[in-house]
Amino acid sequence: MPRNALLIGPLLLALMGCATTEPSSPARQVVRFAAGDTSVDVTIGPDNPTNRDFLSMLPLTLTFEEFSGREKIGYLSRKLNTTGSPGSDPEDGDLIYFVPWGNLGFYYNTAGIGYSDQVIHIGTYKATAEQLSRLEKGDVTVTLVE
């Protein structure tokens, strides 16, 4: 057997192993919603036009209010780009963008709410009801956590 054939076999096996290695996914971005001594961190979901547009607006200041015993909502200064962004089936702990009204919503009671292409998943958060209530007490500063 030629000497080159002995060298090529292991090289091909090594290259095949490299081809099946999946690239590492980028670290998820975290956005902080802060009011007074309270903050709620949101881990931004998968890359899509709506999430990119939201992140491009930061930093910003919003006000939040209770809505329907299900969520805390705040209105953005402009509507976000939703082209190509998937709808969602929201769960408690989701930050969403409601397309018709142009608002963000911190869902905490999604019982009976199903899939909608008008509700775009922005990210997820872990916060108590008390922490969310404190976001209603004035200006909320929204920044990217470095």
Tab-separated table of N, CA and C in Angstrom:
chain	number	residue	atom	x	y	z
A	1	MET	N	0.861	-1.172	0.000
A	1	MET	CA	0.000	0.000	0.000
A	1	MET	C	0.899	1.223	0.000
A	2	PRO	N	0.591	2.194	-0.831
A	2	PRO	CA	1.422	3.396	-0.868
A	2	PRO	C	1.369	4.124	0.470
A	3	ARG	N	2.457	4.755	0.779
A	3	ARG	CA	2.602	5.475	2.047
A	3	ARG	C	1.581	6.617	2.172
A	4	ASN	N	1.275	7.306	1.061
A	4	ASN	CA	0.316	8.425	1.087
A	4	ASN	C	-1.081	7.963	1.499
A	5	ALA	N	-1.457	6.746	1.101
A	5	ALA	CA	-2.783	6.232	1.452
A	5	ALA	C	-2.912	6.061	2.956
A	6	LEU	N	-1.836	5.675	3.619
A	6	LEU	CA	-1.867	5.521	5.067
A	6	LEU	C	-2.048	6.859	5.772
A	7	LEU	N	-1.562	7.927	5.186
A	7	LEU	CA	-1.690	9.253	5.788
A	7	LEU	C	-3.050	9.890	5.501
A	8	ILE	N	-3.606	9.600	4.345
A	8	ILE	CA	-4.859	10.238	3.940
A	8	ILE	C	-6.044	9.705	4.745
A	9	GLY	N	-6.068	8.420	5.054
A	9	GLY	CA	-7.187	7.831	5.800
A	9	GLY	C	-7.456	8.538	7.117
A	10	PRO	N	-6.469	8.639	8.019
A	10	PRO	CA	-6.708	9.341	9.286
A	10	PRO	C	-7.070	10.816	9.094
A	11	LEU	N	-6.478	11.442	8.079
A	11	LEU	CA	-6.788	12.850	7.816
A	11	LEU	C	-8.258	13.012	7.430
A	12	LEU	N	-8.758	12.126	6.562
A	12	LEU	CA	-10.168	12.196	6.163
A	12	LEU	C	-11.098	11.961	7.350
A	13	LEU	N	-10.766	11.018	8.203
A	13	LEU	CA	-11.587	10.779	9.390
A	13	LEU	C	-11.626	12.002	10.295
A	14	ALA	N	-10.507	12.653	10.466
A	14	ALA	CA	-10.451	13.853	11.304
A	14	ALA	C	-11.293	14.966	10.706
A	15	LEU	N	-11.214	15.145	9.398
A	15	LEU	CA	-11.996	16.198	8.741
A	15	LEU	C	-13.491	15.899	8.807
A	16	MET	N	-13.876	14.643	8.682
A	16	MET	CA	-15.292	14.289	8.776
A	16	MET	C	-15.828	14.600	10.165
A	17	GLY	N	-15.037	14.382	11.179
A	17	GLY	CA	-15.445	14.712	12.545
A	17	GLY	C	-15.662	16.196	12.714
A	18	CYS	N	-14.839	17.008	12.069
A	18	CYS	CA	-14.990	18.465	12.153
A	18	CYS	C	-16.255	18.923	11.458
A	19	ALA	N	-16.630	18.263	10.384
A	19	ALA	CA	-17.793	18.686	9.612
A	19	ALA	C	-19.088	18.484	10.385
A	20	THR	N	-19.118	17.529	11.308
A	20	THR	CA	-20.359	17.283	12.036
A	20	THR	C	-20.455	18.083	13.328
A	21	THR	N	-19.424	18.803	13.676
A	21	THR	CA	-19.454	19.600	14.891
A	21	THR	C	-20.349	20.810	14.675
A	22	GLU	N	-21.340	20.974	15.553
A	22	GLU	CA	-22.232	22.119	15.434
A	22	GLU	C	-21.569	23.354	16.009
A	23	PRO	N	-21.784	24.501	15.366
A	23	PRO	CA	-21.199	25.721	15.910
A	23	PRO	C	-21.838	26.058	17.250
A	24	SER	N	-21.066	26.667	18.111
A	24	SER	CA	-21.618	27.055	19.404
A	24	SER	C	-22.587	28.210	19.204
A	25	SER	N	-23.691	28.171	19.928
A	25	SER	CA	-24.675	29.238	19.790
A	25	SER	C	-24.204	30.458	20.574
A	26	PRO	N	-24.514	31.643	20.061
A	26	PRO	CA	-24.081	32.848	20.760
A	26	PRO	C	-24.781	32.972	22.106
A	27	ALA	N	-24.124	33.631	23.021
A	27	ALA	CA	-24.709	33.841	24.349
A	27	ALA	C	-25.983	34.664	24.211
A	28	ARG	N	-26.981	34.315	24.979
A	28	ARG	CA	-28.236	35.060	24.960
A	28	ARG	C	-28.032	36.422	25.608
A	29	GLN	N	-28.681	37.424	25.053
A	29	GLN	CA	-28.587	38.769	25.606
A	29	GLN	C	-29.608	38.932	26.725
A	30	VAL	N	-29.245	39.754	27.700
A	30	VAL	CA	-30.115	40.016	28.839
A	30	VAL	C	-30.428	41.503	28.879
A	31	VAL	N	-31.710	41.814	29.048
A	31	VAL	CA	-32.178	43.195	29.144
A	31	VAL	C	-32.740	43.392	30.547
A	32	ARG	N	-32.364	44.502	31.181
A	32	ARG	CA	-32.825	44.805	32.546
A	32	ARG	C	-33.883	45.898	32.516
A	33	PHE	N	-35.007	45.627	33.185
A	33	PHE	CA	-36.079	46.592	33.393
A	33	PHE	C	-35.959	47.019	34.851
A	34	ALA	N	-35.605	48.278	35.107
A	34	ALA	CA	-35.328	48.732	36.474
A	34	ALA	C	-36.198	49.922	36.845
A	35	ALA	N	-36.765	49.844	38.054
A	35	ALA	CA	-37.558	50.938	38.626
A	35	ALA	C	-37.213	51.010	40.103
A	36	GLY	N	-36.623	52.123	40.526
A	36	GLY	CA	-36.220	52.254	41.926
A	36	GLY	C	-35.233	51.170	42.294
A	37	ASP	N	-35.544	50.436	43.373
A	37	ASP	CA	-34.639	49.375	43.820
A	37	ASP	C	-35.037	47.997	43.285
A	38	THR	N	-35.935	47.969	42.310
A	38	THR	CA	-36.400	46.707	41.727
A	38	THR	C	-35.911	46.573	40.296
A	39	SER	N	-35.482	45.376	39.955
A	39	SER	CA	-35.140	45.117	38.556
A	39	SER	C	-35.618	43.730	38.161
A	40	VAL	N	-35.995	43.618	36.901
A	40	VAL	CA	-36.408	42.346	36.318
A	40	VAL	C	-35.548	42.139	35.083
A	41	ASP	N	-34.797	41.036	35.068
A	41	ASP	CA	-33.945	40.717	33.927
A	41	ASP	C	-34.683	39.779	32.982
A	42	VAL	N	-34.584	40.094	31.694
A	42	VAL	CA	-35.225	39.295	30.652
A	42	VAL	C	-34.136	38.722	29.757
A	43	THR	N	-34.144	37.416	29.584
A	43	THR	CA	-33.238	36.774	28.634
A	43	THR	C	-33.932	36.790	27.283
A	44	ILE	N	-33.317	37.483	26.329
A	44	ILE	CA	-33.919	37.657	25.011
A	44	ILE	C	-33.935	36.316	24.280
A	45	GLY	N	-35.038	36.055	23.601
A	45	GLY	CA	-35.228	34.794	22.891
A	45	GLY	C	-34.444	34.727	21.593
A	46	PRO	N	-34.812	33.781	20.745
A	46	PRO	CA	-34.091	33.568	19.492
A	46	PRO	C	-34.072	34.815	18.607
A	47	ASP	N	-33.058	34.873	17.778
A	47	ASP	CA	-32.882	36.003	16.866
A	47	ASP	C	-34.043	36.067	15.878
A	48	ASN	N	-34.667	37.226	15.793
A	48	ASN	CA	-35.684	37.488	14.779
A	48	ASN	C	-35.764	39.005	14.598
A	49	PRO	N	-36.430	39.482	13.544
A	49	PRO	CA	-36.474	40.924	13.289
A	49	PRO	C	-37.064	41.740	14.439
A	50	THR	N	-38.063	41.210	15.132
A	50	THR	CA	-38.685	41.951	16.229
A	50	THR	C	-37.719	42.113	17.395
A	51	ASN	N	-37.045	41.040	17.778
A	51	ASN	CA	-36.087	41.135	18.878
A	51	ASN	C	-34.930	42.065	18.528
A	52	ARG	N	-34.436	41.990	17.294
A	52	ARG	CA	-33.353	42.895	16.874
A	52	ARG	C	-33.813	44.346	16.929
A	53	ASP	N	-35.033	44.615	16.467
A	53	ASP	CA	-35.549	45.985	16.469
A	53	ASP	C	-35.722	46.493	17.900
A	54	PHE	N	-36.249	45.644	18.785
A	54	PHE	CA	-36.393	46.031	20.192
A	54	PHE	C	-35.027	46.379	20.786
A	55	LEU	N	-34.041	45.528	20.584
A	55	LEU	CA	-32.705	45.777	21.135
A	55	LEU	C	-32.097	47.063	20.578
A	56	SER	N	-32.424	47.399	19.332
A	56	SER	CA	-31.872	48.620	18.724
A	56	SER	C	-32.414	49.887	19.385
A	57	MET	N	-33.525	49.790	20.104
A	57	MET	CA	-34.134	50.949	20.764
A	57	MET	C	-33.502	51.260	22.121
A	58	LEU	N	-32.726	50.331	22.654
A	58	LEU	CA	-32.157	50.495	23.996
A	58	LEU	C	-31.009	51.481	24.011
A	59	PRO	N	-30.828	52.210	25.103
A	59	PRO	CA	-31.670	52.233	26.295
A	59	PRO	C	-32.942	53.047	26.054
A	60	LEU	N	-33.950	52.774	26.859
A	60	LEU	CA	-35.198	53.536	26.768
A	60	LEU	C	-35.890	53.557	28.121
A	61	THR	N	-36.886	54.420	28.224
A	61	THR	CA	-37.671	54.542	29.452
A	61	THR	C	-39.136	54.298	29.111
A	62	LEU	N	-39.785	53.444	29.907
A	62	LEU	CA	-41.187	53.089	29.701
A	62	LEU	C	-41.959	53.235	31.005
A	63	THR	N	-43.268	53.237	30.896
A	63	THR	CA	-44.125	53.115	32.077
A	63	THR	C	-44.996	51.882	31.864
A	64	PHE	N	-45.259	51.168	32.945
A	64	PHE	CA	-46.050	49.940	32.879
A	64	PHE	C	-47.311	50.083	33.708
A	65	GLU	N	-48.334	49.338	33.304
A	65	GLU	CA	-49.601	49.319	34.020
A	65	GLU	C	-50.156	47.904	34.020
A	66	GLU	N	-51.029	47.648	34.964
A	66	GLU	CA	-51.713	46.356	35.047
A	66	GLU	C	-52.695	46.245	33.891
A	67	PHE	N	-52.807	45.045	33.312
A	67	PHE	CA	-53.787	44.831	32.262
A	67	PHE	C	-54.467	43.477	32.448
A	68	SER	N	-55.749	43.508	32.716
A	68	SER	CA	-56.630	42.348	32.672
A	68	SER	C	-56.271	41.213	33.635
A	69	GLY	N	-55.510	41.509	34.674
A	69	GLY	CA	-55.143	40.458	35.618
A	69	GLY	C	-54.248	39.387	35.031
A	70	ARG	N	-53.607	39.712	33.903
A	70	ARG	CA	-52.776	38.734	33.201
A	70	ARG	C	-51.356	39.205	32.939
A	71	GLU	N	-51.189	40.520	32.817
A	71	GLU	CA	-49.884	41.027	32.401
A	71	GLU	C	-49.689	42.477	32.826
A	72	LYS	N	-48.440	42.889	32.831
A	72	LYS	CA	-48.064	44.291	33.004
A	72	LYS	C	-47.639	44.758	31.621
A	73	ILE	N	-48.242	45.856	31.152
A	73	ILE	CA	-47.951	46.307	29.790
A	73	ILE	C	-47.340	47.701	29.785
A	74	GLY	N	-46.509	47.926	28.781
A	74	GLY	CA	-45.893	49.224	28.555
A	74	GLY	C	-45.801	49.476	27.061
A	75	TYR	N	-46.065	50.715	26.663
A	75	TYR	CA	-46.103	51.061	25.245
A	75	TYR	C	-44.770	51.624	24.783
A	76	LEU	N	-44.296	51.112	23.655
A	76	LEU	CA	-43.074	51.622	23.035
A	76	LEU	C	-43.387	52.905	22.277
A	77	SER	N	-42.361	53.681	21.985
A	77	SER	CA	-42.549	54.948	21.274
A	77	SER	C	-42.875	54.739	19.795
A	78	ARG	N	-42.613	53.550	19.294
A	78	ARG	CA	-42.943	53.220	17.905
A	78	ARG	C	-43.173	51.718	17.813
A	79	LYS	N	-43.810	51.307	16.734
A	79	LYS	CA	-44.043	49.875	16.527
A	79	LYS	C	-42.754	49.203	16.067
A	80	LEU	N	-42.626	47.936	16.422
A	80	LEU	CA	-41.450	47.156	16.047
A	80	LEU	C	-41.668	46.457	14.709
A	81	ASN	N	-40.567	46.164	14.033
A	81	ASN	CA	-40.606	45.385	12.799
A	81	ASN	C	-40.973	43.944	13.155
A	82	THR	N	-42.046	43.440	12.585
A	82	THR	CA	-42.476	42.074	12.884
A	82	THR	C	-42.368	41.148	11.679
A	83	THR	N	-41.877	41.640	10.561
A	83	THR	CA	-41.771	40.847	9.347
A	83	THR	C	-40.913	39.611	9.587
A	84	GLY	N	-41.492	38.451	9.366
A	84	GLY	CA	-40.746	37.208	9.511
A	84	GLY	C	-40.602	36.706	10.933
A	85	SER	N	-41.170	37.396	11.903
A	85	SER	CA	-41.097	36.942	13.296
A	85	SER	C	-42.290	36.036	13.591
A	86	PRO	N	-42.041	34.902	14.238
A	86	PRO	CA	-43.135	33.961	14.484
A	86	PRO	C	-44.038	34.401	15.628
A	87	GLY	N	-45.300	34.002	15.552
A	87	GLY	CA	-46.215	34.194	16.666
A	87	GLY	C	-45.826	33.268	17.801
A	88	SER	N	-46.599	33.296	18.884
A	88	SER	CA	-46.234	32.435	20.009
A	88	SER	C	-47.457	31.988	20.795
A	89	ASP	N	-47.230	30.988	21.606
A	89	ASP	CA	-48.196	30.472	22.569
A	89	ASP	C	-47.630	30.853	23.931
A	90	PRO	N	-47.983	32.036	24.451
A	90	PRO	CA	-47.292	32.570	25.624
A	90	PRO	C	-47.484	31.739	26.886
A	91	GLU	N	-46.465	31.827	27.734
A	91	GLU	CA	-46.472	31.156	29.028
A	91	GLU	C	-46.176	32.186	30.105
A	92	ASP	N	-46.541	31.858	31.344
A	92	ASP	CA	-46.162	32.720	32.461
A	92	ASP	C	-44.643	32.871	32.434
A	93	GLY	N	-44.168	34.089	32.636
A	93	GLY	CA	-42.732	34.342	32.593
A	93	GLY	C	-42.230	34.781	31.235
A	94	ASP	N	-43.139	35.023	30.294
A	94	ASP	CA	-42.747	35.506	28.964
A	94	ASP	C	-42.893	37.021	28.885
A	95	LEU	N	-41.921	37.655	28.243
A	95	LEU	CA	-42.074	39.042	27.808
A	95	LEU	C	-42.467	38.958	26.349
A	96	ILE	N	-43.579	39.605	26.003
A	96	ILE	CA	-44.090	39.514	24.632
A	96	ILE	C	-44.252	40.912	24.033
A	97	TYR	N	-44.400	40.927	22.712
A	97	TYR	CA	-44.759	42.136	21.983
A	97	TYR	C	-46.120	41.871	21.356
A	98	PHE	N	-47.107	42.736	21.664
A	98	PHE	CA	-48.448	42.602	21.107
A	98	PHE	C	-48.540	43.507	19.892
A	99	VAL	N	-48.594	42.894	18.718
A	99	VAL	CA	-48.485	43.612	17.448
A	99	VAL	C	-49.549	44.695	17.271
A	100	PRO	N	-50.856	44.417	17.469
A	100	PRO	CA	-51.860	45.452	17.181
A	100	PRO	C	-51.692	46.740	17.986
A	101	TRP	N	-51.289	46.629	19.235
A	101	TRP	CA	-51.188	47.811	20.094
A	101	TRP	C	-49.768	48.359	20.192
A	102	GLY	N	-48.781	47.576	19.805
A	102	GLY	CA	-47.396	48.043	19.887
A	102	GLY	C	-46.865	48.107	21.306
A	103	ASN	N	-47.322	47.184	22.160
A	103	ASN	CA	-46.871	47.207	23.557
A	103	ASN	C	-46.094	45.951	23.925
A	104	LEU	N	-45.263	46.095	24.963
A	104	LEU	CA	-44.615	44.952	25.592
A	104	LEU	C	-45.511	44.478	26.720
A	105	GLY	N	-45.450	43.196	27.027
A	105	GLY	CA	-46.228	42.659	28.136
A	105	GLY	C	-45.448	41.612	28.904
A	106	PHE	N	-45.433	41.766	30.230
A	106	PHE	CA	-44.880	40.746	31.121
A	106	PHE	C	-46.037	39.834	31.511
A	107	TYR	N	-46.145	38.661	30.884
A	107	TYR	CA	-47.220	37.733	31.222
A	107	TYR	C	-46.935	37.046	32.545
A	108	TYR	N	-47.971	37.004	33.406
A	108	TYR	CA	-47.864	36.256	34.653
A	108	TYR	C	-49.076	35.350	34.879
A	109	ASN	N	-50.103	35.447	34.024
A	109	ASN	CA	-51.286	34.589	34.141
A	109	ASN	C	-51.818	34.299	32.741
A	110	THR	N	-51.276	33.272	32.112
A	110	THR	CA	-51.642	32.962	30.727
A	110	THR	C	-52.720	31.887	30.612
A	111	ALA	N	-53.341	31.526	31.725
A	111	ALA	CA	-54.382	30.490	31.682
A	111	ALA	C	-55.437	30.862	30.641
A	112	GLY	N	-55.701	29.946	29.720
A	112	GLY	CA	-56.720	30.166	28.701
A	112	GLY	C	-56.255	30.958	27.495
A	113	ILE	N	-55.006	31.390	27.483
A	113	ILE	CA	-54.474	32.123	26.331
A	113	ILE	C	-53.726	31.135	25.449
A	114	GLY	N	-54.049	31.111	24.181
A	114	GLY	CA	-53.404	30.183	23.251
A	114	GLY	C	-52.519	30.897	22.252
A	115	TYR	N	-52.136	30.165	21.248
A	115	TYR	CA	-51.260	30.680	20.200
A	115	TYR	C	-51.900	31.864	19.479
A	116	SER	N	-51.075	32.844	19.152
A	116	SER	CA	-51.508	33.967	18.320
A	116	SER	C	-50.331	34.447	17.486
A	117	ASP	N	-50.597	34.709	16.208
A	117	ASP	CA	-49.527	35.278	15.382
A	117	ASP	C	-49.369	36.773	15.650
A	118	GLN	N	-50.212	37.335	16.519
A	118	GLN	CA	-50.118	38.744	16.903
A	118	GLN	C	-49.331	38.941	18.197
A	119	VAL	N	-48.892	37.845	18.802
A	119	VAL	CA	-48.108	37.877	20.040
A	119	VAL	C	-46.729	37.309	19.727
A	120	ILE	N	-45.715	38.161	19.810
A	120	ILE	CA	-44.350	37.737	19.482
A	120	ILE	C	-43.538	37.616	20.764
A	121	HIS	N	-42.918	36.464	20.927
A	121	HIS	CA	-42.086	36.189	22.107
A	121	HIS	C	-40.800	37.016	22.026
A	122	ILE	N	-40.579	37.847	23.036
A	122	ILE	CA	-39.347	38.642	23.117
A	122	ILE	C	-38.318	37.922	23.980
A	123	GLY	N	-38.754	37.382	25.110
A	123	GLY	CA	-37.818	36.704	26.000
A	123	GLY	C	-38.532	36.138	27.209
A	124	THR	N	-37.733	35.672	28.175
A	124	THR	CA	-38.282	35.095	29.396
A	124	THR	C	-37.678	35.778	30.618
A	125	TYR	N	-38.443	35.765	31.701
A	125	TYR	CA	-37.990	36.400	32.944
A	125	TYR	C	-38.401	35.538	34.127
A	126	LYS	N	-37.741	35.774	35.251
A	126	LYS	CA	-38.126	35.173	36.530
A	126	LYS	C	-38.279	36.319	37.507
A	127	ALA	N	-39.504	36.558	37.931
A	127	ALA	CA	-39.775	37.641	38.882
A	127	ALA	C	-41.030	37.293	39.664
A	128	THR	N	-41.115	37.820	40.863
A	128	THR	CA	-42.306	37.618	41.687
A	128	THR	C	-43.391	38.609	41.267
A	129	ALA	N	-44.603	38.348	41.710
A	129	ALA	CA	-45.707	39.279	41.460
A	129	ALA	C	-45.387	40.644	42.061
A	130	GLU	N	-44.749	40.646	43.225
A	130	GLU	CA	-44.372	41.906	43.883
A	130	GLU	C	-43.374	42.696	43.033
A	131	GLN	N	-42.389	42.021	42.471
A	131	GLN	CA	-41.420	42.712	41.617
A	131	GLN	C	-42.113	43.330	40.406
A	132	LEU	N	-43.009	42.591	39.780
A	132	LEU	CA	-43.727	43.128	38.627
A	132	LEU	C	-44.587	44.320	39.026
A	133	SER	N	-45.223	44.257	40.194
A	133	SER	CA	-46.050	45.376	40.663
A	133	SER	C	-45.221	46.637	40.850
A	134	ARG	N	-44.000	46.482	41.295
A	134	ARG	CA	-43.132	47.649	41.498
A	134	ARG	C	-42.765	48.340	40.191
A	135	LEU	N	-42.879	47.635	39.073
A	135	LEU	CA	-42.613	48.270	37.781
A	135	LEU	C	-43.692	49.287	37.429
A	136	GLU	N	-44.840	49.235	38.112
A	136	GLU	CA	-45.941	50.161	37.842
A	136	GLU	C	-45.781	51.497	38.559
A	137	LYS	N	-44.790	51.648	39.363
A	137	LYS	CA	-44.694	52.812	40.247
A	137	LYS	C	-43.935	53.991	39.649
A	138	GLY	N	-43.776	54.046	38.345
A	138	GLY	CA	-43.089	55.183	37.728
A	138	GLY	C	-42.296	54.754	36.515
A	139	ASP	N	-41.281	55.556	36.201
A	139	ASP	CA	-40.463	55.270	35.029
A	139	ASP	C	-39.662	53.988	35.212
A	140	VAL	N	-39.606	53.207	34.145
A	140	VAL	CA	-38.822	51.972	34.118
A	140	VAL	C	-37.730	52.161	33.075
A	141	THR	N	-36.489	52.045	33.513
A	141	THR	CA	-35.349	52.165	32.609
A	141	THR	C	-35.037	50.785	32.045
A	142	VAL	N	-34.914	50.718	30.727
A	142	VAL	CA	-34.667	49.445	30.053
A	142	VAL	C	-33.294	49.518	29.395
A	143	THR	N	-32.387	48.643	29.830
A	143	THR	CA	-31.007	48.664	29.327
A	143	THR	C	-30.524	47.250	29.034
A	144	LEU	N	-29.533	47.172	28.172
A	144	LEU	CA	-28.867	45.907	27.879
A	144	LEU	C	-27.847	45.649	28.971
A	145	VAL	N	-27.852	44.446	29.539
A	145	VAL	CA	-26.884	44.080	30.570
A	145	VAL	C	-25.608	43.647	29.864
A	146	GLU	N	-24.520	44.283	30.207
A	146	GLU	CA	-23.229	43.964	29.562
A	146	GLU	C	-22.549	42.821	30.241
